[in-house]
Tab-separated table of C-alpha atoms in Angstrom:
chain	number	residue	atom	x	y	z
A	1	MET	CA	66.143	-69.741	138.641
A	2	ASP	CA	65.298	-67.481	136.125
A	3	LEU	CA	66.903	-67.640	132.405
A	4	ASP	CA	70.174	-65.670	131.599
A	5	LEU	CA	69.198	-64.499	128.137
A	6	ARG	CA	72.851	-64.018	127.647
A	7	LYS	CA	73.561	-67.718	127.768
A	8	VAL	CA	70.284	-68.257	125.667
A	9	ARG	CA	71.802	-66.063	122.842
A	10	TYR	CA	75.062	-68.141	123.455
A	11	PHE	CA	73.176	-71.361	123.367
A	12	VAL	CA	71.024	-70.351	120.007
A	13	ALA	CA	74.712	-69.599	118.291
A	14	VAL	CA	75.723	-73.056	119.536
A	15	ALA	CA	72.871	-75.000	118.464
A	16	GLU	CA	72.652	-73.283	114.827
A	17	LEU	CA	76.267	-74.106	114.088
A	18	LEU	CA	76.769	-77.050	115.926
A	19	ASN	CA	80.216	-76.003	116.255
A	20	PHE	CA	81.371	-74.550	119.381
A	21	GLY	CA	84.662	-72.629	117.434
A	22	ARG	CA	82.491	-70.917	114.522
A	23	ALA	CA	79.959	-70.073	117.529
A	24	ALA	CA	82.396	-68.392	119.288
A	25	GLU	CA	83.599	-66.128	116.114
A	26	ARG	CA	80.138	-65.196	115.718
A	27	LEU	CA	79.522	-63.963	119.636
A	28	HIS	CA	83.103	-62.468	119.108
A	29	ILE	CA	84.259	-64.341	122.692
A	30	ALA	CA	86.639	-66.884	123.501
A	31	GLN	CA	85.800	-70.590	123.346
A	32	PRO	CA	86.793	-71.396	126.353
A	33	VAL	CA	84.067	-68.786	127.841
A	34	LEU	CA	81.318	-69.798	125.395
A	35	SER	CA	81.983	-73.754	126.804
A	36	ARG	CA	81.602	-72.652	130.288
A	37	GLN	CA	78.709	-70.326	129.645
A	38	ILE	CA	76.855	-73.534	128.186
A	39	ARG	CA	77.982	-75.753	131.056
A	40	ALA	CA	76.611	-72.891	133.352
A	41	LEU	CA	73.242	-72.930	131.125
A	42	GLU	CA	72.805	-76.708	131.626
A	43	LYS	CA	73.693	-76.954	135.535
A	44	ASP	CA	71.086	-74.227	135.603
A	45	LEU	CA	68.206	-75.798	133.505
A	46	GLU	CA	69.444	-79.401	134.983
A	47	ALA	CA	69.615	-80.918	131.832
A	48	SER	CA	72.186	-81.795	128.970
A	49	LEU	CA	71.611	-79.637	125.916
A	50	PHE	CA	74.489	-81.071	123.628
A	51	GLU	CA	76.216	-84.477	122.586
A	52	ARG	CA	79.989	-83.871	122.262
A	53	ASP	CA	81.897	-86.541	120.580
A	54	SER	CA	84.754	-87.028	118.299
A	55	HIS	CA	82.317	-86.577	115.389
A	56	GLY	CA	80.992	-82.891	116.457
A	57	VAL	CA	78.535	-81.705	118.346
A	58	THR	CA	74.521	-82.434	118.160
A	59	LEU	CA	71.367	-81.357	120.254
A	60	THR	CA	69.736	-83.227	122.634
A	61	ALA	CA	66.343	-83.643	122.736
A	62	ALA	CA	65.982	-80.740	125.531
A	63	GLY	CA	68.442	-78.841	123.516
A	64	ARG	CA	65.980	-79.105	120.835
A	65	GLN	CA	63.132	-78.162	122.751
A	66	LEU	CA	65.168	-75.235	124.109
A	67	LEU	CA	66.030	-74.273	120.659
A	68	ASP	CA	62.266	-74.154	119.719
A	69	ASP	CA	61.546	-71.991	122.441
A	70	ALA	CA	64.559	-69.694	122.745
A	71	ARG	CA	63.748	-68.162	119.260
A	72	HIS	CA	60.594	-66.884	120.565
A	73	LEU	CA	61.972	-65.689	123.930
A	74	LEU	CA	64.839	-63.588	122.382
A	75	ALA	CA	62.418	-62.297	119.811
A	76	SER	CA	60.152	-61.040	122.771
A	77	ALA	CA	63.065	-59.905	124.860
A	78	ASP	CA	64.128	-57.574	121.865
A	79	ALA	CA	60.712	-56.612	121.329
A	80	THR	CA	60.355	-55.453	124.492
A	81	ARG	CA	63.320	-53.670	124.813
A	82	ARG	CA	62.548	-51.894	120.922
A	83	ARG	CA	59.117	-50.701	122.724
A	84	VAL	CA	61.047	-49.155	125.924
A	85	HIS	CA	63.010	-47.159	123.923
A	86	ARG	CA	60.612	-45.985	121.186
A	87	ALA	CA	58.342	-45.008	124.301
A	88	ALA	CA	61.344	-42.866	125.993
A	89	ARG	CA	62.119	-41.322	122.795
A	90	GLY	CA	58.812	-39.536	122.314
A	91	PRO	CA	55.230	-39.788	120.833
A	92	ARG	CA	53.345	-43.300	120.527
A	93	ARG	CA	53.730	-44.912	117.361
A	94	LEU	CA	51.896	-48.229	115.776
A	95	VAL	CA	53.503	-49.462	112.736
A	96	VAL	CA	50.948	-51.684	110.451
A	97	GLY	CA	52.484	-54.241	108.462
A	98	PHE	CA	51.030	-55.671	105.094
A	99	ARG	CA	51.412	-57.788	102.531
A	100	ALA	CA	51.439	-56.960	98.906
A	101	GLY	CA	47.644	-56.608	97.355
A	102	VAL	CA	46.293	-55.447	100.841
A	103	VAL	CA	45.009	-51.973	101.023
A	104	VAL	CA	45.471	-50.919	104.316
A	105	THR	CA	44.411	-47.033	103.811
A	106	ARG	CA	40.923	-47.136	105.805
A	107	ALA	CA	41.784	-48.744	108.695
A	108	ILE	CA	44.702	-46.589	109.163
A	109	ARG	CA	42.662	-43.141	108.273
A	110	ALA	CA	39.854	-44.424	110.502
A	111	PHE	CA	42.308	-45.348	113.254
A	112	GLY	CA	44.382	-42.034	112.862
A	113	ALA	CA	40.798	-40.131	113.117
A	114	ALA	CA	40.478	-41.790	116.623
A	115	HIS	CA	43.797	-41.390	117.837
A	116	PRO	CA	45.174	-38.312	116.310
A	117	ASP	CA	47.736	-38.168	119.185
A	118	VAL	CA	49.065	-41.601	117.557
A	119	GLU	CA	51.878	-41.490	114.593
A	120	VAL	CA	50.834	-44.418	112.627
A	121	GLN	CA	53.181	-46.250	109.965
A	122	ALA	CA	52.491	-48.896	107.359
A	123	ARG	CA	55.260	-51.105	106.418
A	124	ARG	CA	55.364	-53.985	103.787
A	125	VAL	CA	56.256	-57.310	104.699
A	126	GLU	CA	57.161	-60.326	103.222
A	127	TRP	CA	56.020	-64.113	103.154
A	128	ASP	CA	59.763	-64.918	104.749
A	129	ASP	CA	59.557	-61.989	107.436
A	130	GLN	CA	56.297	-61.237	108.572
A	131	GLU	CA	56.158	-63.422	111.338
A	132	ASP	CA	59.898	-62.323	112.591
A	133	LEU	CA	58.760	-58.663	112.448
A	134	LEU	CA	56.068	-59.102	114.858
A	135	LEU	CA	57.463	-61.298	116.996
A	136	ASP	CA	60.863	-58.700	117.428
A	137	GLY	CA	58.656	-55.585	117.456
A	138	THR	CA	59.268	-53.767	114.371
A	139	VAL	CA	55.936	-54.161	113.342
A	140	ASP	CA	52.959	-54.082	115.817
A	141	VAL	CA	49.947	-55.440	113.968
A	142	ALA	CA	50.153	-57.218	110.390
A	143	TYR	CA	47.824	-58.170	107.350
A	144	LEU	CA	49.283	-61.908	106.853
A	145	ARG	CA	48.499	-64.401	104.266
A	146	ARG	CA	49.603	-68.243	104.457
A	147	PRO	CA	51.735	-69.953	105.023
A	148	ILE	CA	52.182	-68.342	108.193
A	149	TRP	CA	54.163	-69.781	111.288
A	150	GLU	CA	51.524	-69.320	113.757
A	151	GLN	CA	53.837	-69.750	117.076
A	152	GLY	CA	53.670	-67.229	119.503
A	153	LEU	CA	50.987	-64.837	117.324
A	154	LYS	CA	47.388	-64.293	117.649
A	155	LEU	CA	45.714	-64.159	114.352
A	156	LEU	CA	42.344	-62.984	113.463
A	157	PRO	CA	40.936	-63.946	109.965
A	158	LEU	CA	39.437	-60.975	108.074
A	159	PHE	CA	38.329	-62.156	104.713
A	160	THR	CA	39.282	-64.296	101.778
A	161	GLU	CA	39.898	-63.856	98.211
A	162	ALA	CA	39.736	-65.798	94.792
A	163	ARG	CA	43.327	-66.398	93.350
A	164	VAL	CA	44.385	-66.085	89.611
A	165	ALA	CA	47.286	-67.644	87.541
A	166	MET	CA	50.059	-65.225	86.808
A	167	LEU	CA	51.174	-66.091	82.963
A	168	PRO	CA	53.422	-64.629	80.711
A	169	ALA	CA	51.514	-62.167	78.223
A	170	GLU	CA	52.522	-64.946	75.123
A	171	HIS	CA	51.515	-67.823	77.073
A	172	ARG	CA	49.279	-70.666	75.587
A	173	LEU	CA	46.641	-69.671	78.209
A	174	ALA	CA	46.829	-66.422	78.463
A	175	GLY	CA	43.938	-65.604	76.398
A	176	LYS	CA	41.348	-67.685	78.536
A	177	GLN	CA	38.637	-66.270	80.184
A	178	ASP	CA	39.123	-68.782	82.924
A	179	LEU	CA	41.047	-71.678	83.829
A	180	ALA	CA	40.732	-74.943	86.065
A	181	MET	CA	43.687	-76.160	88.471
A	182	ALA	CA	43.958	-79.017	85.858
A	183	ASP	CA	44.683	-77.068	82.968
A	184	LEU	CA	47.926	-76.165	85.020
A	185	ASP	CA	49.265	-79.649	85.948
A	186	ALA	CA	51.803	-79.797	82.855
A	187	GLU	CA	53.106	-76.003	83.560
A	188	PRO	CA	55.983	-75.254	86.006
A	189	ARG	CA	55.414	-73.657	88.815
A	190	LEU	CA	57.863	-71.106	90.654
A	191	ARG	CA	58.868	-72.598	94.283
A	192	TYR	CA	59.353	-70.046	96.729
A	193	VAL	CA	58.016	-71.322	99.927
A	194	ASP	CA	59.813	-75.018	99.612
A	195	ALA	CA	62.307	-73.976	97.525
A	196	GLY	CA	64.936	-76.577	96.678
A	197	PRO	CA	68.621	-76.161	97.703
A	198	ASP	CA	70.009	-74.786	94.552
A	199	ASP	CA	67.051	-72.386	93.984
A	200	LEU	CA	67.094	-68.551	94.396
A	201	PRO	CA	64.565	-67.426	97.025
A	202	ILE	CA	61.582	-65.206	95.868
A	203	ARG	CA	60.565	-62.592	98.430
A	204	THR	CA	58.705	-60.066	96.603
A	205	ILE	CA	55.980	-59.750	93.873
A	206	GLU	CA	58.696	-57.888	91.652
A	207	GLU	CA	60.841	-61.010	91.507
A	208	LYS	CA	57.939	-63.259	90.902
A	209	PHE	CA	57.203	-60.784	87.697
A	210	GLU	CA	60.915	-61.378	86.661
A	211	ARG	CA	60.469	-65.006	86.751
A	212	VAL	CA	57.454	-65.582	85.117
A	213	ALA	CA	58.189	-62.935	82.450
A	214	GLY	CA	60.934	-64.630	81.851
A	215	GLY	CA	59.668	-68.188	81.561
A	216	HIS	CA	60.918	-69.895	84.243
A	217	GLY	CA	57.249	-70.952	85.347
A	218	ILE	CA	54.087	-69.565	86.425
A	219	THR	CA	52.360	-68.866	89.798
A	220	LEU	CA	49.055	-68.049	91.309
A	221	VAL	CA	48.557	-64.680	93.022
A	222	PRO	CA	45.590	-63.217	95.243
A	223	GLN	CA	43.101	-61.062	92.906
A	224	SER	CA	43.895	-57.987	94.908
A	225	VAL	CA	47.723	-58.619	93.605
A	226	ALA	CA	46.662	-58.445	90.121
A	227	GLU	CA	44.305	-55.387	90.418
A	228	GLN	CA	47.228	-53.408	91.643
A	229	TYR	CA	50.266	-54.796	89.944
A	230	SER	CA	50.412	-54.931	86.242
A	231	ARG	CA	52.982	-54.979	83.437
A	232	PRO	CA	52.850	-55.483	79.472
A	233	ASP	CA	54.844	-58.816	79.820
A	234	ILE	CA	52.265	-60.165	82.465
A	235	THR	CA	48.612	-61.343	82.177
A	236	TYR	CA	46.645	-62.808	84.546
A	237	VAL	CA	43.718	-65.755	84.568
A	238	PRO	CA	41.161	-66.854	86.769
A	239	VAL	CA	41.355	-70.172	88.134
A	240	ARG	CA	37.836	-71.311	89.112
A	241	ASP	CA	38.481	-73.944	91.263
A	242	ALA	CA	41.832	-72.739	93.179
A	243	ASP	CA	41.741	-72.700	97.035
A	244	PRO	CA	40.859	-68.816	98.216
A	245	ASP	CA	43.777	-66.713	99.649
A	246	GLN	CA	43.080	-66.187	103.264
A	247	VAL	CA	44.098	-62.546	104.939
A	248	PHE	CA	44.583	-62.401	108.295
A	249	LEU	CA	45.206	-59.585	111.070
A	250	ALA	CA	48.251	-61.134	113.401
A	251	TRP	CA	49.947	-59.380	116.312
A	252	GLU	CA	52.334	-61.292	119.117
A	253	ALA	CA	49.995	-63.122	121.707
A	254	GLY	CA	51.543	-61.890	124.646
A	255	ARG	CA	51.246	-58.068	123.816
A	256	ARG	CA	48.509	-56.631	125.987
A	257	SER	CA	48.536	-53.228	123.945
A	258	PRO	CA	45.213	-50.916	123.786
A	259	LEU	CA	46.662	-49.572	120.302
A	260	ILE	CA	46.407	-52.956	118.913
A	261	ALA	CA	43.247	-53.671	120.415
A	262	ALA	CA	41.858	-50.581	119.129
A	263	PHE	CA	43.297	-51.129	115.689
A	264	VAL	CA	41.764	-54.476	115.520
A	265	ALA	CA	38.177	-53.116	116.318
A	266	VAL	CA	39.090	-50.995	113.372
A	267	ALA	CA	39.970	-53.130	111.206
A	268	GLN	CA	37.260	-55.557	111.473
A	269	GLY	CA	34.611	-52.864	111.125
């Protein structure tokens, strides 16, 4: 039996909240209706997805597996719907995502010259939404930096670049010609990928500026970021033994788009 995406959406709501009542509120349906839909999904899959007892609701092993797969499945369905609507509205379009510091102008111009009938748009992505924007169809192809959640994506390594330390202008190390990682051992680091429960998330280069300039910590950034973004209260110092930053071109693995294939060929050139 084919999976009913509506039931899968209901399942994800319950799996994320682990509470049928709150999930029903999120979905704007009655709780008994939600319970019936989950039981029907379990019957379709011939597997129990939740353990229910007096202490609450937990996922079974089968439920955890479905949750892992369901997010990608639903994102793919949403992306398909978005692309169909886009095609029905008019001319062909390619949306190219890029991280801060990555220059996409040359590739976009070359692609546009070869495909004048295609509207090309550039959109900046951040570390915490770069995969989602590809999987849900908002962005067609994107230049990404690690860390990358690779499930459902095709990655093509493009180039590496050195990383530099971003420091307050008055920092004790600001006047150095270069640094080693050991020089930074005692320095507080900004935590944004693995932030603690009480840490405010840092998403953008502008937010990093504010934290570093305010003395909350230092961070390492790619050389291209240092070349494109400057402030008088921020300085950059090369770190000679820092691991290089890797830039990838990425797109949804299941897509068979001639426009994406053409852009990938241009980007590699």
